[in-house]
Coordinates of C-alpha atoms in Angstrom, one line a residue:
M1 CA -52.3 81.6 36.7
K2 CA -53.3 78.1 37.1
R3 CA -54.0 77.7 33.4
T4 CA -50.5 78.8 32.4
S5 CA -48.3 77.4 35.1
L6 CA -49.0 73.8 34.3
P7 CA -47.9 74.1 30.6
L8 CA -44.8 75.9 31.7
Q9 CA -44.0 73.2 34.2
R10 CA -44.6 70.5 31.6
R11 CA -42.4 72.3 29.1
A12 CA -39.6 72.7 31.7
F13 CA -39.9 68.9 32.5
I14 CA -40.0 67.9 28.8
T15 CA -36.9 70.1 28.2
L16 CA -35.2 68.4 31.1
L17 CA -36.1 65.0 29.8
G18 CA -34.8 66.0 26.2
G19 CA -31.5 67.2 27.6
A20 CA -30.9 64.1 29.5
A21 CA -31.8 61.9 26.6
A22 CA -29.3 63.7 24.4
A23 CA -26.8 63.4 27.1
W24 CA -27.2 59.7 27.5
P25 CA -25.8 58.6 24.0
L26 CA -22.9 61.2 24.4
T27 CA -22.1 59.7 27.7
A28 CA -22.2 56.3 26.3
R29 CA -19.9 57.3 23.4
A30 CA -17.5 58.9 25.7
Q31 CA -17.3 55.7 27.7
Q32 CA -16.8 53.6 24.6
A33 CA -14.1 56.0 23.4
A34 CA -12.5 55.8 26.7
T35 CA -11.8 52.0 26.3
P36 CA -8.5 51.5 24.8
V37 CA -8.1 49.1 21.7
V38 CA -5.3 46.8 21.3
G39 CA -4.5 45.4 17.8
F40 CA -3.4 41.9 17.6
L41 CA -1.5 41.0 14.3
H42 CA -0.6 37.4 13.8
M43 CA 1.1 35.6 10.9
T44 CA -0.9 32.5 11.0
S45 CA -4.3 31.7 12.8
L46 CA -5.8 31.2 16.3
E47 CA -3.4 29.5 18.9
T48 CA -5.6 29.2 22.0
D49 CA -2.9 28.7 24.5
R50 CA -0.7 31.6 23.2
L51 CA -3.6 33.9 23.0
R52 CA -4.7 33.1 26.6
A53 CA -0.9 34.0 27.7
F54 CA -1.2 37.3 25.8
R55 CA -4.5 38.2 27.7
Q56 CA -2.8 37.1 31.0
G57 CA 0.0 39.5 30.4
L58 CA -2.5 42.4 29.9
K59 CA -4.4 41.3 33.0
D60 CA -1.3 41.4 34.9
T61 CA -1.1 45.1 34.2
G62 CA -4.7 45.6 35.0
Y63 CA -6.4 45.2 31.6
V64 CA -9.2 42.7 31.0
E65 CA -10.7 42.0 27.5
G66 CA -14.3 43.0 27.4
E67 CA -14.1 45.1 30.7
N68 CA -11.6 47.9 30.3
V69 CA -9.8 47.0 27.0
A70 CA -10.8 45.7 23.6
I71 CA -8.8 43.6 21.2
E72 CA -8.9 43.8 17.5
Y73 CA -7.7 40.4 16.0
R74 CA -6.1 40.2 12.5
W75 CA -4.9 36.8 11.2
A76 CA -2.8 36.5 8.2
E77 CA -3.5 32.7 7.7
N78 CA 0.1 32.2 6.8
R79 CA -0.1 34.6 3.8
I80 CA 2.7 37.1 4.2
D81 CA 1.1 39.3 1.4
R82 CA -2.0 40.1 3.5
L83 CA 0.1 41.7 6.4
P84 CA 0.5 45.1 4.9
E85 CA -3.3 45.6 4.7
L86 CA -4.1 44.0 8.0
A87 CA -1.6 46.3 9.7
A88 CA -3.1 49.3 7.8
E89 CA -6.6 48.3 9.0
L90 CA -5.4 48.4 12.6
V91 CA -4.0 51.8 12.2
R92 CA -7.1 53.0 10.6
R93 CA -9.0 51.5 13.5
R94 CA -7.0 53.9 15.8
V95 CA -5.7 51.1 18.0
A96 CA -3.7 52.3 21.0
V97 CA -1.0 49.7 20.5
I98 CA -0.2 46.8 18.0
A99 CA 1.1 43.4 19.2
A100 CA 2.7 41.7 16.4
F101 CA 3.3 37.8 16.3
G102 CA 4.6 35.1 14.0
G103 CA 8.1 36.1 13.2
P104 CA 9.7 39.4 11.7
A105 CA 7.1 39.8 9.0
P106 CA 4.2 41.1 11.0
A107 CA 6.5 43.4 13.0
L108 CA 7.9 44.9 9.8
A109 CA 4.5 45.2 8.2
A110 CA 3.3 47.2 11.5
K111 CA 6.5 49.2 11.2
A112 CA 5.8 50.2 7.6
A113 CA 2.2 51.1 8.4
T114 CA 2.8 53.5 11.2
T115 CA 5.4 55.6 12.9
T116 CA 3.2 56.8 15.7
V117 CA 1.2 53.8 17.0
P118 CA 3.3 51.9 19.4
I119 CA 4.2 48.3 18.4
V120 CA 5.3 45.3 20.5
F121 CA 6.8 42.4 18.7
A122 CA 8.2 38.9 19.4
V123 CA 11.0 37.8 17.0
G124 CA 13.7 35.3 16.9
E125 CA 16.2 37.2 14.9
D126 CA 18.2 40.2 16.1
P127 CA 15.7 43.1 16.0
V128 CA 18.5 45.6 15.5
R129 CA 19.7 43.8 12.3
L130 CA 16.0 43.7 11.1
G131 CA 15.8 47.3 11.6
L132 CA 13.0 47.3 14.1
V133 CA 14.9 49.0 16.9
A134 CA 18.1 51.2 17.2
S135 CA 19.4 49.1 20.2
L136 CA 18.1 46.5 22.5
A137 CA 18.6 48.8 25.6
R138 CA 17.3 52.0 23.9
P139 CA 14.8 50.9 21.1
G140 CA 13.9 54.5 20.0
G141 CA 11.0 55.1 17.8
N142 CA 7.7 53.3 18.2
L143 CA 8.7 49.6 18.6
T144 CA 9.9 47.4 21.5
G145 CA 9.4 43.8 22.3
I146 CA 10.7 40.3 23.0
N147 CA 13.7 38.6 21.3
F148 CA 14.4 35.0 21.2
F149 CA 18.0 33.3 21.0
N150 CA 17.6 31.4 17.9
A151 CA 21.2 30.6 17.1
E152 CA 22.1 29.4 20.7
V153 CA 18.9 27.3 20.8
T154 CA 19.6 25.7 17.5
A155 CA 23.0 24.6 18.7
K156 CA 21.7 23.4 21.9
R157 CA 18.8 21.4 20.0
L158 CA 21.3 19.8 17.7
E159 CA 23.5 18.7 20.7
L160 CA 20.5 17.2 22.6
L161 CA 19.3 15.4 19.4
R162 CA 22.9 13.9 19.2
E163 CA 22.8 12.9 22.9
L164 CA 19.4 11.2 22.4
V165 CA 20.6 9.4 19.2
P166 CA 24.4 9.2 19.6
A167 CA 24.9 7.1 16.4
A168 CA 23.3 9.9 14.2
T169 CA 25.7 11.2 11.5
R170 CA 23.1 12.3 8.9
V171 CA 20.3 14.6 9.8
A172 CA 17.6 15.8 7.5
V173 CA 16.6 19.5 8.1
L174 CA 12.9 20.4 7.4
V175 CA 12.2 24.1 6.9
D176 CA 9.5 26.4 5.4
P177 CA 11.4 28.5 2.8
T178 CA 8.8 31.0 2.7
G179 CA 9.3 32.0 6.4
S180 CA 10.8 35.3 7.0
D181 CA 13.5 34.0 9.1
A182 CA 14.2 30.6 7.1
E183 CA 17.4 31.9 5.7
A184 CA 18.9 32.9 9.0
S185 CA 17.6 29.7 10.7
L186 CA 19.3 27.6 8.1
R187 CA 22.6 29.5 8.6
D188 CA 22.4 28.7 12.2
V189 CA 21.7 25.0 11.7
E190 CA 24.6 24.5 9.1
A191 CA 27.0 26.2 11.6
A192 CA 26.0 24.2 14.6
A193 CA 25.9 21.0 12.5
R194 CA 29.5 21.6 11.4
A195 CA 30.7 22.2 15.0
I196 CA 29.6 18.8 16.0
G197 CA 30.3 16.9 12.8
L198 CA 26.9 16.2 11.5
Q199 CA 25.9 16.1 7.8
I200 CA 22.7 17.7 7.0
Q201 CA 20.3 17.6 4.0
V202 CA 17.8 20.4 3.7
L203 CA 14.3 19.8 2.5
N204 CA 11.7 22.5 2.0
A205 CA 8.0 22.4 2.8
S206 CA 5.5 25.4 2.8
T207 CA 2.3 23.3 2.1
S208 CA 0.8 20.1 3.7
H209 CA 1.5 18.4 0.4
E210 CA 5.1 19.3 0.5
V211 CA 5.4 18.1 4.1
N212 CA 4.1 14.6 2.9
A213 CA 6.6 14.8 0.0
A214 CA 9.4 15.5 2.4
F215 CA 8.7 12.4 4.4
T216 CA 8.7 10.4 1.2
T217 CA 12.1 11.5 0.6
F218 CA 13.1 10.7 4.2
V219 CA 11.8 7.1 3.8
R220 CA 13.8 6.8 0.5
E221 CA 17.1 8.2 1.9
R222 CA 16.8 7.2 5.5
P223 CA 18.5 9.9 7.5
D224 CA 19.3 9.1 11.1
A225 CA 17.1 11.8 12.5
I226 CA 15.1 15.0 11.5
F227 CA 15.6 18.4 12.6
V228 CA 12.4 20.6 12.2
V229 CA 13.1 24.3 11.9
G230 CA 10.4 26.2 13.7
G231 CA 8.1 28.8 12.0
P232 CA 4.4 29.8 11.9
F233 CA 3.5 27.4 9.0
I234 CA 5.6 24.5 10.5
F235 CA 4.0 25.1 13.9
S236 CA 0.5 24.8 12.3
R237 CA 1.4 21.3 10.9
R238 CA 2.7 19.9 14.2
V239 CA 0.2 17.1 14.4
Q240 CA 0.8 16.1 10.7
L241 CA 4.6 16.1 11.4
A242 CA 4.3 14.0 14.7
I243 CA 2.2 11.5 13.0
L244 CA 4.5 11.1 9.9
A245 CA 7.5 10.8 12.0
G246 CA 6.1 8.1 14.1
R247 CA 4.7 6.3 11.1
H248 CA 8.0 6.3 9.5
T249 CA 9.9 5.6 12.8
V250 CA 12.4 8.4 12.4
P251 CA 13.5 10.5 15.5
A252 CA 12.7 14.2 15.2
S253 CA 13.6 17.3 17.1
Y254 CA 11.2 20.2 17.4
S255 CA 11.4 23.9 18.6
A256 CA 8.3 23.9 20.9
R257 CA 6.6 21.7 23.4
Q258 CA 3.3 21.7 21.5
F259 CA 5.0 19.4 18.9
V260 CA 5.8 16.8 21.7
E261 CA 2.4 17.2 23.2
A262 CA 1.1 16.2 19.7
G263 CA 3.2 13.0 19.8
G264 CA 6.7 14.2 18.7
L265 CA 9.9 12.8 20.2
I266 CA 11.8 15.8 21.8
S267 CA 11.7 19.6 21.8
Y268 CA 13.9 22.4 23.1
G269 CA 13.4 26.0 22.7
T270 CA 12.1 29.2 24.1
D271 CA 9.0 29.1 26.1
V272 CA 7.0 31.2 23.4
T273 CA 3.8 31.0 25.4
D274 CA 5.6 32.9 28.2
A275 CA 6.9 35.4 25.5
Y276 CA 3.3 36.0 24.5
R277 CA 2.5 36.9 28.2
Q278 CA 5.5 39.3 28.2
V279 CA 4.3 41.0 25.1
G280 CA 0.8 41.4 26.7
G281 CA 2.6 42.9 29.7
Y282 CA 4.4 45.4 27.7
A283 CA 1.2 46.3 25.8
G284 CA -0.5 47.0 29.1
R285 CA 2.3 49.2 30.2
I286 CA 2.1 51.2 27.1
L287 CA -1.7 51.6 27.5
K288 CA -0.7 53.0 31.0
G289 CA 1.3 55.7 29.3
T290 CA 4.9 54.3 29.0
K291 CA 6.6 55.0 25.8
P292 CA 8.0 52.1 23.7
A293 CA 11.3 53.9 23.4
D294 CA 11.6 53.7 27.3
L295 CA 11.0 49.9 27.3
P296 CA 14.1 47.9 26.5
V297 CA 13.8 44.8 24.3
V298 CA 13.7 41.9 26.5
Q299 CA 15.7 38.8 25.5
A300 CA 13.8 35.7 26.4
S301 CA 15.5 33.7 29.2
K302 CA 12.9 31.0 29.8
F303 CA 13.7 27.6 27.9
E304 CA 12.2 24.2 28.1
L305 CA 13.1 20.7 27.3
V306 CA 10.3 18.2 26.8
I307 CA 10.5 14.5 26.0
N308 CA 7.9 12.2 25.0
L309 CA 8.8 8.7 26.6
Q310 CA 6.0 6.9 24.8
T311 CA 7.2 8.2 21.5
A312 CA 10.7 7.2 22.4
W313 CA 9.6 3.7 23.3
M314 CA 7.6 3.3 20.0
L315 CA 10.9 4.3 18.0
G316 CA 13.0 1.9 20.2
I317 CA 15.1 4.7 21.7
T318 CA 16.3 4.5 25.3
V319 CA 16.4 8.0 26.7
P320 CA 19.6 8.5 28.8
P321 CA 18.9 9.0 32.5
T322 CA 21.0 12.2 32.4
L323 CA 18.8 13.7 29.7
L324 CA 15.6 12.8 31.5
A325 CA 17.0 14.5 34.7
R326 CA 17.5 17.8 32.7
A327 CA 14.0 17.7 31.1
D328 CA 11.4 20.2 32.2
E329 CA 8.7 17.9 31.4
V330 CA 8.5 14.2 30.5
I331 CA 5.5 13.0 28.8
E332 CA 4.5 9.3 29.6

């Protein structure tokens, strides 16, 4: 009895160990599978502040990257032709939701790639006109997101530029013609300029070399000011633009505070960083089970006016006290 009982016990122990060893990887795989994955699709490249805001939005809903949620990043590096494949990669990765940034193009690429994976976008154009949603209040389908007020912001920016440079009558408009919302933005600028009696000249730039060439034209023709139309590529060249405007002593208006932080004169526009946070919040709510169709498109309501006093002094511009009083931030 003693000779046979020990092997039997050993066999039982080994069987128990074997079963546990087999269960461990299964448990690990189950835990891994339980971690939701968010797809992050962007038109350009890494923007640290805005990415931090997106993560904060997720955190506000209880999701922390690396703890209970993973994020798959896809950057198009300003190549619109790459977006369809990048969106398809995220769908193949079986992400739980896609966050699309950098204008309508990423959102449209994601929409074309899937009718089932939820998509949260941030766009400046009317998402209904773009075909992203059925209506703002009831998006329908698998998309929802944040919408900026581009037309209203454009008119306000021109008015602020005129207030800062009251003698201005000729304004050069710099735009990236390859941007998915370039045409709509130009329509807004032209309408707003007519309303306040400004003459505009449009110059295109979609490469760093073309930005330099545009400023060569500015120097030759000497407009009273420059109105820089926002967009992913233009945003990526904010330091170059601020340096060139300062070097050639021409006042310029921008769409986001980051231009002014880089040395630009004045910016007015939607707080895009806050919009990234809102998209992160919507993504988190979807991870918790809310359907995109039940989340109305949010129209951004947070705007900011930022003025760089040092740049104004360098350009010989005296900023009116009434304008300084309205500024959300004055950089000295």
